[in-house]
Coordinates of C-alpha atoms and ligand atoms in Angstrom, one line a residue:
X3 CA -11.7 -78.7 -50.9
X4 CA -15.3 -77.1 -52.0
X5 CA -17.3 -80.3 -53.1
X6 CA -21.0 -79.4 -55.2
X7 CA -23.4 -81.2 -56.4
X8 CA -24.6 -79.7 -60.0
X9 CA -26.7 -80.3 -63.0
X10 CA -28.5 -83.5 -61.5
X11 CA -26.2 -85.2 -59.3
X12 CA -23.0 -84.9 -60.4
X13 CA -20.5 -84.4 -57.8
X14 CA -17.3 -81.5 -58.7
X15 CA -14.5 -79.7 -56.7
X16 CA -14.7 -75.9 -57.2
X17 CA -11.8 -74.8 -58.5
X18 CA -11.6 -70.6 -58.6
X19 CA -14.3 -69.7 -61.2
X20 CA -14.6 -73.5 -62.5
X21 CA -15.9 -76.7 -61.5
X22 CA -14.0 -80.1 -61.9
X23 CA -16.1 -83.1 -62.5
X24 CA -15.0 -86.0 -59.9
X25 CA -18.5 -88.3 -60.4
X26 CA -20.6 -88.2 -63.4
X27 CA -24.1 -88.0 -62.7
X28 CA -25.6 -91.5 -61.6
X29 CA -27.9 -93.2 -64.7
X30 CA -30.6 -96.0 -64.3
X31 CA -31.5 -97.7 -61.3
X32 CA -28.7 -96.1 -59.6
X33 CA -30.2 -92.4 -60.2
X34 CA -32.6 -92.5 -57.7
X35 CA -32.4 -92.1 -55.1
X36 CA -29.6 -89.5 -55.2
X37 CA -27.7 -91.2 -52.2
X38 CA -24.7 -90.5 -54.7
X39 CA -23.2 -87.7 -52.4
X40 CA -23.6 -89.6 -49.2
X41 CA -21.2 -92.7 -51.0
X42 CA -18.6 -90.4 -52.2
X43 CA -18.4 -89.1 -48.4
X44 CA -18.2 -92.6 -47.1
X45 CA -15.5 -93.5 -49.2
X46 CA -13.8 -90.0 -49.1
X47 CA -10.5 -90.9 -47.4
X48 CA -10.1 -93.9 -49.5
X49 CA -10.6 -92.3 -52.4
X50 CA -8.7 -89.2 -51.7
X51 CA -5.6 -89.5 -54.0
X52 CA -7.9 -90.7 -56.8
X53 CA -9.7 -87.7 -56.0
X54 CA -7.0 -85.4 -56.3
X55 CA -5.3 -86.5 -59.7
X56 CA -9.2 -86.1 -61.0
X57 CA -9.2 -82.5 -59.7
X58 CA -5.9 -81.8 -62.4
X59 CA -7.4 -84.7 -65.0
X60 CA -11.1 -84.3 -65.0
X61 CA -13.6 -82.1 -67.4
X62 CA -13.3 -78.3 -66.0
X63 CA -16.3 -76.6 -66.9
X64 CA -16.8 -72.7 -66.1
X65 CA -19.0 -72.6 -62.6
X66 CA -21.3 -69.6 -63.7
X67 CA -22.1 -72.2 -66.3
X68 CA -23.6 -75.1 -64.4
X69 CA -26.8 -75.3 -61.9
X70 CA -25.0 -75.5 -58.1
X71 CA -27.9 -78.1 -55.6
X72 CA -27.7 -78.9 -52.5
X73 CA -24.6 -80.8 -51.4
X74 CA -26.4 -83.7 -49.5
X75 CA -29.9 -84.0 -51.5
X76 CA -30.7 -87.2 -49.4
X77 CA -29.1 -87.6 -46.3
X78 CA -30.0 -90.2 -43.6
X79 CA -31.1 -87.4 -41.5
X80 CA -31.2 -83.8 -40.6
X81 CA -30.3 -83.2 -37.2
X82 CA -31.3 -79.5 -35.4
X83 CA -30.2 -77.7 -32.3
X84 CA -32.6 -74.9 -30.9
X85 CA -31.5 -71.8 -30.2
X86 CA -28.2 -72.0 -29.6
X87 CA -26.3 -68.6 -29.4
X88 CA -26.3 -66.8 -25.7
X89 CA -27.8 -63.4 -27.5
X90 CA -30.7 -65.3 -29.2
X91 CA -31.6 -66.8 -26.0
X92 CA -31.8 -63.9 -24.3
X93 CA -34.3 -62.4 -27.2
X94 CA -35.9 -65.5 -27.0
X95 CA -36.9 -65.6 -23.1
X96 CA -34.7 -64.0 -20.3
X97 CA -33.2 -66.6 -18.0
X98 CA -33.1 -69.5 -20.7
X99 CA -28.9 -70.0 -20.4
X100 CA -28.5 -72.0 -17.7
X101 CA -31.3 -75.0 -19.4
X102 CA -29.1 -74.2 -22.8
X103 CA -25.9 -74.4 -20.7
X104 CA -25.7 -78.3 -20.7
X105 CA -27.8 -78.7 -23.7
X106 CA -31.3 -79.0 -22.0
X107 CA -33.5 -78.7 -24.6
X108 CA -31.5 -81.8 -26.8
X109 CA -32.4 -81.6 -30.6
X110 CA -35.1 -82.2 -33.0
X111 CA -34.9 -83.0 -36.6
X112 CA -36.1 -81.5 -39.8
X113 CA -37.5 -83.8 -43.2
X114 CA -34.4 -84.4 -45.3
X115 CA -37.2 -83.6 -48.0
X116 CA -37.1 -79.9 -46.6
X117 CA -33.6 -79.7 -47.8
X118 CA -32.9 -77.4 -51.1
X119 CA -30.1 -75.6 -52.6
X120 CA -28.1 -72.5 -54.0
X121 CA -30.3 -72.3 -57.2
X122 CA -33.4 -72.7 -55.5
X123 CA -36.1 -70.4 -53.9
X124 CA -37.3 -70.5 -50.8
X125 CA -41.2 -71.2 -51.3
X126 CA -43.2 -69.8 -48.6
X127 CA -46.3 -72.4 -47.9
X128 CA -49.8 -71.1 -48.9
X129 CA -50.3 -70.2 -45.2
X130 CA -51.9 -67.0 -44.1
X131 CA -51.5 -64.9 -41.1
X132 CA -48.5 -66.6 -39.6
X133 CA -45.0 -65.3 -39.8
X134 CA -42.2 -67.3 -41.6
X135 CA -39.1 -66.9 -39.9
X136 CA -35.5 -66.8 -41.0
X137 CA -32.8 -68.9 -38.7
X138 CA -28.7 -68.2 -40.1
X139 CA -27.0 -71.3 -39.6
X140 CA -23.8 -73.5 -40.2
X141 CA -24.2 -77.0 -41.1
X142 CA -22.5 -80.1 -40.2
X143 CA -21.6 -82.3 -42.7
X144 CA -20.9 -85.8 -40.9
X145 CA -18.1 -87.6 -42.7
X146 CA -17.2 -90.8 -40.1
X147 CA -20.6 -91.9 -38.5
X148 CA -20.6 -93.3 -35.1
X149 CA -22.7 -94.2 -31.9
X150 CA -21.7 -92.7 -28.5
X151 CA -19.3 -90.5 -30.4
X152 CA -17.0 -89.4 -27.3
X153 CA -16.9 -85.1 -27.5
X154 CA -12.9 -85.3 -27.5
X155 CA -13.0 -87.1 -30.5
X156 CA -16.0 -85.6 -32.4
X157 CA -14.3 -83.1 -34.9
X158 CA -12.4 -86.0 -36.4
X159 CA -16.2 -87.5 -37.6
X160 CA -16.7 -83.6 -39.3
X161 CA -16.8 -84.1 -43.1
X162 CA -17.1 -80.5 -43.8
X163 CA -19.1 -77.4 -43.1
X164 CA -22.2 -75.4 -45.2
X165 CA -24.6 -72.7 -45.0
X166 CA -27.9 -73.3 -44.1
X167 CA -30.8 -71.4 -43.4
X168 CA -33.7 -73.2 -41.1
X169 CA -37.0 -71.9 -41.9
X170 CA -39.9 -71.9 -39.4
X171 CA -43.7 -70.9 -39.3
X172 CA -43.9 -69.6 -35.9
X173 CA -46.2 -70.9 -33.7
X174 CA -47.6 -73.8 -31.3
X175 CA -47.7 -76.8 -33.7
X176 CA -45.2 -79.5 -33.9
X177 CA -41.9 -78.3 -34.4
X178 CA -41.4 -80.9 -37.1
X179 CA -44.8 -79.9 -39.0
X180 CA -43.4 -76.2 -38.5
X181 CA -39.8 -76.8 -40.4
X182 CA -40.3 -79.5 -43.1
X183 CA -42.2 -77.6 -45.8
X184 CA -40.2 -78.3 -48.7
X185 CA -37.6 -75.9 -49.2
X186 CA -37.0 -74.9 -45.7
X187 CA -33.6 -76.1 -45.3
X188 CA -31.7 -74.5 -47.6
X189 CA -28.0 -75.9 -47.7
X190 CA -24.7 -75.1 -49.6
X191 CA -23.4 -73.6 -51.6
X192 CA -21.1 -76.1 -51.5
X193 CA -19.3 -78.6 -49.0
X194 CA -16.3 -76.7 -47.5
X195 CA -13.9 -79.5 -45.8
X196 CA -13.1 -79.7 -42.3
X197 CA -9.3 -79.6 -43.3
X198 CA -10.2 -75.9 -45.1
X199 CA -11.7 -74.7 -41.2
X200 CA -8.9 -74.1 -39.0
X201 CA -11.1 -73.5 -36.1
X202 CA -14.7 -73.8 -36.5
X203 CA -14.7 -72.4 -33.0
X204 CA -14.2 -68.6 -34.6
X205 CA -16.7 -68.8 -37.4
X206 CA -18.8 -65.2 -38.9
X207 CA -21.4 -65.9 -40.2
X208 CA -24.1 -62.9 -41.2
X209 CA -27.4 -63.3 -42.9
X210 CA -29.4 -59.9 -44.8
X211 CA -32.8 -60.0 -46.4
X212 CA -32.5 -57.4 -49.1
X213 CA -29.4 -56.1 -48.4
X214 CA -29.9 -55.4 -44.6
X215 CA -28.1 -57.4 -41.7
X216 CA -30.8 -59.0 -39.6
X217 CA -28.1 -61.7 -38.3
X218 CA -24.5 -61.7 -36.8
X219 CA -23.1 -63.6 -35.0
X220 CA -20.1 -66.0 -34.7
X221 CA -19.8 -69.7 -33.7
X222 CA -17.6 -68.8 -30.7
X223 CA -20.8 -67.7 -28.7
X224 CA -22.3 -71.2 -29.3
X225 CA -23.8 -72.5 -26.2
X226 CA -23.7 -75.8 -27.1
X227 CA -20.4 -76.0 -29.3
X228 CA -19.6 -78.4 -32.3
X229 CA -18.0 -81.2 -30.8
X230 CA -21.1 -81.4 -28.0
X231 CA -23.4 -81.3 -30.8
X232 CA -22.3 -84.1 -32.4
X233 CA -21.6 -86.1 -28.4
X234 CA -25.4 -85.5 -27.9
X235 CA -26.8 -86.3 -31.5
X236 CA -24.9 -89.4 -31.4
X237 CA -26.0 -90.5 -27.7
X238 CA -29.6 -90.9 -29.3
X239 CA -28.9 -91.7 -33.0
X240 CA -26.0 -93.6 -35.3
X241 CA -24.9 -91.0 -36.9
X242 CA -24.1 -91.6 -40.7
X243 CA -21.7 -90.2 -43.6
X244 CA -23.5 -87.2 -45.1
X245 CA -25.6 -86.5 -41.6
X246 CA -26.1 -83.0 -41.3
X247 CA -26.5 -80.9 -38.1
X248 CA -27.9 -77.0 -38.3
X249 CA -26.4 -76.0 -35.1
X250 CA -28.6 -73.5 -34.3
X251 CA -29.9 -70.0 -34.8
X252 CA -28.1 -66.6 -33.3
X253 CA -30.0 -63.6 -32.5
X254 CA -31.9 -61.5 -35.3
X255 CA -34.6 -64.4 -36.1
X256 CA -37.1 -62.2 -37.8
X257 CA -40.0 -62.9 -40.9
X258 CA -39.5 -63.3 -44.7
X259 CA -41.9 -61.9 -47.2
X260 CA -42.8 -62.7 -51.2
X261 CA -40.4 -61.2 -52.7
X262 CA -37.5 -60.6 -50.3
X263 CA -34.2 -62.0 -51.5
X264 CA -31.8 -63.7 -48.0
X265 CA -28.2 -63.8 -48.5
X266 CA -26.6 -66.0 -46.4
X267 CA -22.9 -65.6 -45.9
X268 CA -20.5 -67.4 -43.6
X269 CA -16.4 -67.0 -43.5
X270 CA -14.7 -69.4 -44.9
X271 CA -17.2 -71.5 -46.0
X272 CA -19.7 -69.7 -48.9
X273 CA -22.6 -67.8 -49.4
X274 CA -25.9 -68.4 -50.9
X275 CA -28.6 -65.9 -52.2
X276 CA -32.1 -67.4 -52.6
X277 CA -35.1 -65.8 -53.8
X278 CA -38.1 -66.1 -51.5
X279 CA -41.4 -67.2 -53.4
X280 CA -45.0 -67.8 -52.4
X281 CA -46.6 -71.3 -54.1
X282 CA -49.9 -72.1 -53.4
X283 CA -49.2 -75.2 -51.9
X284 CA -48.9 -76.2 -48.1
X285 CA -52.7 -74.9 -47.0
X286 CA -54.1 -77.1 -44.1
X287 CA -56.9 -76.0 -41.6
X288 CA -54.2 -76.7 -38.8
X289 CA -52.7 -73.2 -39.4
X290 CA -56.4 -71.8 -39.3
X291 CA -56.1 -71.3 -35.5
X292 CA -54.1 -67.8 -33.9
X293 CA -49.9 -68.2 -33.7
X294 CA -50.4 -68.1 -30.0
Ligands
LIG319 MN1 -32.8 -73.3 -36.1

């Protein structure tokens, strides 16, 4: 199943060119905030047959038609791996595998305010003389949570898999402070479920900015694969129903401008094309300083 948010919260199934309604959109006190998704996940199994006589009963409205947002707008958390493909390593720093091997660097998170979806542009902070990097990545969608979550058993807690893009100023400053701007984790376009990903071991995934390839890769050269991710996340944190884990950039990390447009594209799953903006927001003398 493909499983959207649109038009404010409402939860469908894409079906071909349409979308099926499975949750209305959330009114009153139960609106905000829009933790509708992360239910629905949760109760997901349970659910399932109810789900699928919706998907043949409920309204069917044309998907060019509605406004496609992020899957998870308000997840418990956003969980990130570094670098994380053997090429980008290597462009990265020469003799970096063997920390990666074991997963030496851990993770970090990202503001779950960061996150934005399919219909949104990528705002670039009012920030001058620092480059703003594109990272091509698949996301996680957690379905069971867990503690300790043992890496034999770690696929079964995958809800599903997305695209996301982590955006980055480059530089010295907190990582945290250097990802969270709002609209640097693009996700979607959609939730594509596990069951739909016979082996998320042999993923494509490619991003372009205007048209040209900057990133290729597949998830087979992960260094630190999917069901290690989730071991190590887990060791630290409870991991929740609508978690999501960006599992790390390949090679081809490179800026963004005003202007550009970034497709993101990855087999199986979807793609997403985002416009890439400049606001005037995000200025603070912290950036002032050199990159380096
Ligand atoms: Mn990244």
């Amino acid at each position: 199943m493909k499983i959207a948010s649109f038009d404010g919260n409402r939860i469908g199934l894409i079906v071909g060119d349409d979308i099926v309604e499975i949750v209305p959109a959330a009114s009153g006190a139960a609106a905000w905030p829009p933790t509708g998704m992360v239910r629905f996940i949760s109760d997901f199994e349970e659910r399932r047959e109810e789900i699928e006589r919706l998907l043949a009963s409920g309204p069917r409205l044309p998907l060019a038609s509605v406004r496609l947002e992020t899957p998870v707008p308000w997840p418990n958390k956003v969980v990130a791996f570094p670098a994380n493909y053997h090429e980008h390593i290597a462009e990265m720093k020469d003799g970096l595998i063997s920390t990666f091997k074991n997963g030496g660097q851990g993770f970090f998170l990202k503001a779950s305010s960061s996150l934005s979806g399919p219909s949104d542009p990528i705002e670039l902070p009012a920030v001058d003389g620092r480059e703003i990097h594109h990272e091509c990545e698949m996301a996680i969608i957690i379905g069971k949570g867990g503690r300790d979550i043992p890496v034999e058993r770690a696929l079964d807690h995958v809800f599903g898999y997305a695209c996301l893009v982590d955006m980055v100023i480059r530089g010295k400053e907190e990582r945290v402070m250097r990802k969270s701007f709002d609209s640097f984790c693009p996700v979607g376009p959609w939730i594509t479920t596990a069951d739909e990903i016979a082996d998320p071991a042999n993923i494509a995934l490619e991003l372009r900015i205007n048209g040209e390839v900057r990133q290729s890769a597949n998830t087979a050269n992960l260094i630190v694969d999917i069901p290690n991710m989730i071991a190590m996340a887990s060791s630290v944190m409870t991991l929740y129903p609508g978690d999501i884990i960006a599992t790390g950039t390949p090679a081809g990390v490179g800026p963004v401008e005003e202007g550009d447009v970034l497709d993101i594209q990855i087999e199986k799953v979807g793609a997403m094309r985002l416009p890439v903006v400049r606001g005037a927001r995000g200025k603070n003398p912290v950036w002032d300083k050199p990159a380096a």
